[in-house]
Tab-separated table of C-alpha atoms and ligand atoms in Angstrom:
chain	number	residue	atom	x	y	z
A	8	HIS	CA	23.603	218.521	74.087
A	9	ALA	CA	21.661	215.967	72.055
A	10	PRO	CA	22.911	212.357	72.125
A	11	VAL	CA	25.164	211.226	69.340
A	12	VAL	CA	23.630	209.389	66.494
A	13	VAL	CA	25.933	207.859	63.873
A	14	ALA	CA	23.871	206.706	60.840
A	15	ILE	CA	25.667	204.217	58.673
A	16	ASP	CA	24.204	203.059	55.365
A	17	GLY	CA	25.399	201.027	52.448
A	18	PRO	CA	24.909	197.861	50.418
A	19	SER	CA	25.579	194.340	51.774
A	20	GLY	CA	29.212	193.451	51.761
A	21	SER	CA	30.383	197.164	52.207
A	22	GLY	CA	31.725	196.157	55.681
A	23	LYS	CA	28.887	197.966	57.348
A	24	SER	CA	28.103	195.567	60.175
A	25	THR	CA	31.768	195.066	61.208
A	26	VAL	CA	32.517	198.776	60.991
A	27	SER	CA	29.332	199.883	62.835
A	28	ARG	CA	29.876	197.532	65.636
A	29	ALA	CA	33.544	198.472	65.998
A	30	VAL	CA	32.772	202.241	65.922
A	31	ALA	CA	30.166	201.768	68.551
A	32	ALA	CA	32.490	199.687	70.817
A	33	ARG	CA	35.312	202.247	70.348
A	34	LEU	CA	33.036	205.253	71.267
A	35	GLY	CA	31.093	203.508	74.048
A	36	LEU	CA	27.844	203.909	72.144
A	37	SER	CA	24.882	201.670	71.795
A	38	PHE	CA	24.557	199.631	68.495
A	39	LEU	CA	21.499	199.099	66.308
A	40	ASP	CA	21.473	196.501	63.459
A	41	THR	CA	18.225	197.405	61.564
A	42	GLY	CA	18.751	194.778	58.937
A	43	ALA	CA	18.303	192.187	61.819
A	44	MET	CA	14.957	193.725	62.660
A	45	TYR	CA	13.721	193.243	58.864
A	46	ARG	CA	15.155	189.752	58.983
A	47	ALA	CA	13.229	189.007	62.333
A	48	MET	CA	10.039	190.370	60.780
A	49	THR	CA	10.684	188.137	57.714
A	50	TRP	CA	11.488	185.099	59.953
A	51	TRP	CA	8.160	185.509	61.822
A	52	MET	CA	6.179	185.769	58.558
A	53	LEU	CA	7.686	182.481	57.193
A	54	ALA	CA	7.215	180.780	60.664
A	55	ASN	CA	3.511	181.877	60.564
A	56	ASP	CA	2.710	180.812	57.078
A	57	VAL	CA	2.201	184.407	55.780
A	58	ASP	CA	2.680	184.714	52.133
A	59	VAL	CA	5.782	187.098	51.939
A	60	ASN	CA	5.143	187.811	48.251
A	61	ASP	CA	1.730	189.152	49.051
A	62	PRO	CA	2.345	192.854	50.240
A	63	GLU	CA	-1.353	193.095	51.491
A	64	ALA	CA	-0.906	189.857	53.754
A	65	VAL	CA	2.472	191.141	54.959
A	66	ALA	CA	0.949	194.613	55.765
A	67	VAL	CA	-1.944	193.133	57.749
A	68	ALA	CA	0.175	190.709	59.765
A	69	CYS	CA	3.205	193.003	60.470
A	70	GLY	CA	1.735	194.360	63.668
A	71	LYS	CA	1.601	191.078	65.337
A	72	PRO	CA	5.326	189.959	66.271
A	73	VAL	CA	6.919	191.594	69.292
A	74	ILE	CA	10.478	192.397	67.901
A	75	VAL	CA	13.038	193.415	70.601
A	76	SER	CA	16.672	194.442	69.795
A	77	GLY	CA	19.335	194.533	72.344
A	78	THR	CA	21.710	197.360	71.527
A	79	ASP	CA	24.983	196.234	73.236
A	80	ALA	CA	27.798	196.550	70.731
A	81	ASP	CA	29.603	193.660	72.383
A	82	GLY	CA	26.713	191.297	71.943
A	83	PRO	CA	23.613	192.643	70.111
A	84	THR	CA	20.550	190.362	70.632
A	85	ILE	CA	17.281	190.035	68.696
A	86	THR	CA	14.067	188.285	69.770
A	87	VAL	CA	10.711	187.732	68.356
A	88	ASP	CA	7.877	187.021	70.841
A	89	GLY	CA	10.662	186.285	73.418
A	90	ARG	CA	12.507	183.749	71.203
A	91	ASP	CA	16.055	184.297	70.286
A	92	VAL	CA	16.303	184.324	66.453
A	93	ALA	CA	19.801	185.578	66.016
A	94	ALA	CA	20.839	182.449	64.295
A	95	PRO	CA	17.811	181.523	62.094
A	96	ILE	CA	17.558	185.105	60.700
A	97	ARG	CA	20.935	184.670	58.960
A	98	GLY	CA	19.723	181.528	57.075
A	99	PRO	CA	19.095	181.389	53.373
A	100	GLU	CA	15.316	181.254	53.628
A	101	VAL	CA	15.151	184.597	55.411
A	102	THR	CA	17.830	186.028	53.307
A	103	ALA	CA	15.930	185.198	50.048
A	104	HIS	CA	12.669	186.971	51.301
A	105	VAL	CA	13.719	189.814	53.403
A	106	SER	CA	13.914	192.417	50.608
A	107	ALA	CA	10.322	191.652	49.676
A	108	VAL	CA	9.090	192.068	53.194
A	109	ALA	CA	11.199	195.209	53.684
A	110	ALA	CA	9.497	196.783	50.603
A	111	VAL	CA	6.255	196.888	52.286
A	112	PRO	CA	5.493	200.396	53.701
A	113	ALA	CA	3.590	199.160	56.720
A	114	VAL	CA	6.466	197.108	57.787
A	115	ARG	CA	8.829	200.064	57.538
A	116	VAL	CA	6.452	202.349	59.563
A	117	ARG	CA	6.398	199.896	62.333
A	118	LEU	CA	10.226	199.015	62.357
A	119	VAL	CA	11.243	202.765	61.990
A	120	GLU	CA	9.208	203.496	65.164
A	121	LEU	CA	11.049	200.787	66.997
A	122	GLN	CA	14.368	201.980	65.700
A	123	ARG	CA	13.769	205.518	66.887
A	124	GLY	CA	12.619	204.195	70.215
A	125	CYS	CA	15.957	202.434	70.528
A	126	ALA	CA	17.830	205.651	69.923
A	127	ARG	CA	15.726	207.529	72.451
A	128	VAL	CA	16.668	205.225	75.311
A	129	ALA	CA	20.333	204.924	74.296
A	130	GLU	CA	21.984	207.067	77.088
A	131	ARG	CA	25.317	207.915	75.459
A	132	GLY	CA	24.057	207.645	71.941
A	133	ILE	CA	23.885	205.118	69.164
A	134	VAL	CA	25.484	203.748	65.897
A	135	ALA	CA	22.545	202.680	63.707
A	136	GLU	CA	23.297	200.699	60.494
A	137	GLY	CA	20.909	199.890	57.701
A	138	ARG	CA	19.763	201.283	54.264
A	139	ASP	CA	17.805	204.343	55.235
A	140	MET	CA	19.358	205.503	58.585
A	141	GLY	CA	20.556	208.838	57.219
A	142	SER	CA	17.879	209.458	54.587
A	143	VAL	CA	14.749	208.553	56.606
A	144	VAL	CA	15.105	207.383	60.179
A	145	PHE	CA	17.574	209.743	61.647
A	146	PRO	CA	17.574	212.936	59.347
A	147	ASP	CA	19.253	214.966	62.155
A	148	ALA	CA	22.017	212.387	62.912
A	149	THR	CA	25.300	213.780	64.174
A	150	VAL	CA	27.183	212.104	61.369
A	151	LYS	CA	25.890	210.280	58.277
A	152	ILE	CA	28.134	207.698	56.542
A	153	PHE	CA	27.435	206.052	53.172
A	154	LEU	CA	29.750	203.056	53.099
A	155	THR	CA	30.554	201.545	49.803
A	156	ALA	CA	33.135	199.264	48.194
A	157	SER	CA	33.682	198.132	44.584
A	158	GLU	CA	31.580	195.202	43.451
A	159	ALA	CA	34.738	193.024	43.349
A	160	ALA	CA	35.763	193.941	46.946
A	161	ARG	CA	32.308	193.297	48.336
A	162	ALA	CA	32.024	189.834	46.518
A	163	GLU	CA	35.467	188.803	47.775
A	164	ARG	CA	34.913	189.821	51.351
A	165	ARG	CA	31.569	187.945	51.449
A	166	ALA	CA	33.191	184.858	49.950
A	167	ALA	CA	36.052	185.038	52.454
A	168	GLU	CA	33.571	185.271	55.341
A	169	LEU	CA	31.601	182.195	53.998
A	170	ARG	CA	34.699	180.281	53.361
A	171	ALA	CA	35.946	180.810	56.892
A	172	LYS	CA	32.612	179.353	58.041
A	173	GLY	CA	33.249	176.223	55.906
A	174	VAL	CA	30.683	177.074	53.306
A	175	ASP	CA	31.201	175.209	49.946
A	176	GLU	CA	32.153	177.017	46.662
A	177	ALA	CA	28.855	176.245	44.972
A	178	THR	CA	26.830	177.877	47.779
A	179	ILE	CA	29.259	180.815	47.716
A	180	VAL	CA	28.468	181.434	44.065
A	181	ALA	CA	24.708	181.089	44.637
A	182	MET	CA	24.897	183.488	47.545
A	183	ALA	CA	26.806	186.118	45.514
A	184	ALA	CA	24.022	186.075	43.006
A	185	ASP	CA	21.447	186.408	45.708
A	186	LEU	CA	23.325	189.358	47.224
A	187	ALA	CA	23.303	191.187	43.741
A	188	ARG	CA	19.574	190.615	43.465
A	189	ARG	CA	18.926	191.906	46.939
A	190	ASP	CA	20.991	195.014	46.470
A	191	ALA	CA	19.220	195.798	43.200
A	192	ALA	CA	15.825	195.326	44.956
A	193	ASP	CA	16.790	197.476	47.941
A	194	SER	CA	18.001	200.208	45.739
A	195	SER	CA	15.109	200.312	43.338
A	196	ARG	CA	12.058	199.960	45.698
A	197	ALA	CA	9.557	202.868	46.046
A	198	THR	CA	9.675	203.384	49.769
A	199	ALA	CA	13.081	204.208	51.499
A	200	PRO	CA	15.396	202.869	48.836
A	201	LEU	CA	19.083	202.510	49.637
A	202	THR	CA	20.403	205.857	48.798
A	203	GLN	CA	23.146	208.309	49.890
A	204	ALA	CA	21.643	211.198	51.886
A	205	ALA	CA	22.619	214.635	50.550
A	206	ASP	CA	24.606	215.334	53.741
A	207	ALA	CA	26.152	211.872	54.154
A	208	VAL	CA	29.982	211.325	53.886
A	209	LEU	CA	30.899	208.748	51.290
A	210	VAL	CA	33.514	206.227	52.508
A	211	ASP	CA	34.825	203.783	49.922
A	212	THR	CA	36.280	200.816	51.859
A	213	SER	CA	37.659	198.999	48.861
A	214	ALA	CA	41.304	199.874	49.463
A	215	LEU	CA	41.028	200.641	53.216
A	216	SER	CA	41.824	198.424	56.210
A	217	LEU	CA	39.144	198.007	58.889
A	218	GLU	CA	41.159	200.155	61.219
A	219	GLN	CA	41.517	202.953	58.669
A	220	VAL	CA	37.688	203.011	58.153
A	221	ILE	CA	37.144	203.005	61.981
A	222	ASP	CA	39.625	205.852	62.433
A	223	ARG	CA	37.878	207.842	59.647
A	224	ILE	CA	34.439	207.599	61.107
A	225	THR	CA	35.521	208.137	64.774
A	226	THR	CA	37.398	211.267	63.611
A	227	LEU	CA	34.209	212.661	61.904
A	228	VAL	CA	32.280	211.933	65.055
A	229	ALA	CA	34.745	213.718	67.244
A	230	GLU	CA	34.790	216.759	65.118
A	231	ARG	CA	31.009	217.064	65.099
A	232	ALA	CA	29.793	215.785	68.537
B	325	C5P	O1	21.815	194.560	56.591
B	325	C5P	P1	21.217	193.176	56.168
B	325	C5P	O2	21.775	192.596	54.976
B	325	C5P	O3	21.000	192.250	57.328
B	325	C5P	O4	19.677	193.629	55.773
B	325	C5P	C1	18.770	192.595	55.296
B	325	C5P	C2	17.767	193.326	54.464
B	325	C5P	O5	16.891	194.169	55.243
B	325	C5P	C3	18.174	194.192	53.310
B	325	C5P	O6	18.585	193.483	52.180
B	325	C5P	C4	17.111	195.204	53.121
B	325	C5P	O7	16.025	194.555	52.177
B	325	C5P	C5	16.483	195.291	54.462
B	325	C5P	N1	16.770	196.481	55.227
B	325	C5P	C6	16.130	197.699	54.949
B	325	C5P	N2	16.262	198.810	55.614
B	325	C5P	C7	17.256	198.840	56.586
B	325	C5P	C8	17.986	197.691	56.815
B	325	C5P	C9	17.790	196.487	56.162
B	325	C5P	O8	15.191	197.699	53.937
B	325	C5P	N3	17.394	199.989	57.227
């Protein structure tokens, strides 16, 4: 019996991260946040003065950083060259440039290999979240989920998250604009754009509670595993 792979894709603000971690914890599976890997790569490029708007320069440099993702659903970790970057990769500078770095094919080749490696060593199986988990990285996944939510629901969730962190309203508005720009870039790029795989199950979370979404996905996994 092949280990379970649950592939979860969707735009930012669809509830992907919260849902993916919760499903992994509930099923006792490993968890992989592939967005964190693209963010870690971007953080390293910025820290080393690589011009992130120059795809050639990014392609040449992307083999250098050693990126390691811990896959424990209770406390995923991410390091670059041994340094814990969990906090800085969520900052505005990385967020502003990550889509450009993620669009470079050489970056994707490298990180996809790391992602498949994480799945191979996950004993009980893995929940992997990102933009191309079902379409490119894990074509034979046990279950593929495409998570969406209305534009309004996504914006509202993001704003609530930021407000809870004490972020001011002007920054919240600016971050909403940045999010829309990032989703457009991720959906329109040439290599591995955000797209629903033909065999993925569409789950619209706009009117569902977190519990309802988790139940829906764990039921699908139970039916197919
Ligand atoms: O999921 P998160 O918002 O942290 O992802 C950050 C960025 O990483 C996305 O906007 C996208 O450009 C890139 N990404 C990607 N492929 C993935 C996961 C993330 O291109 N599988």
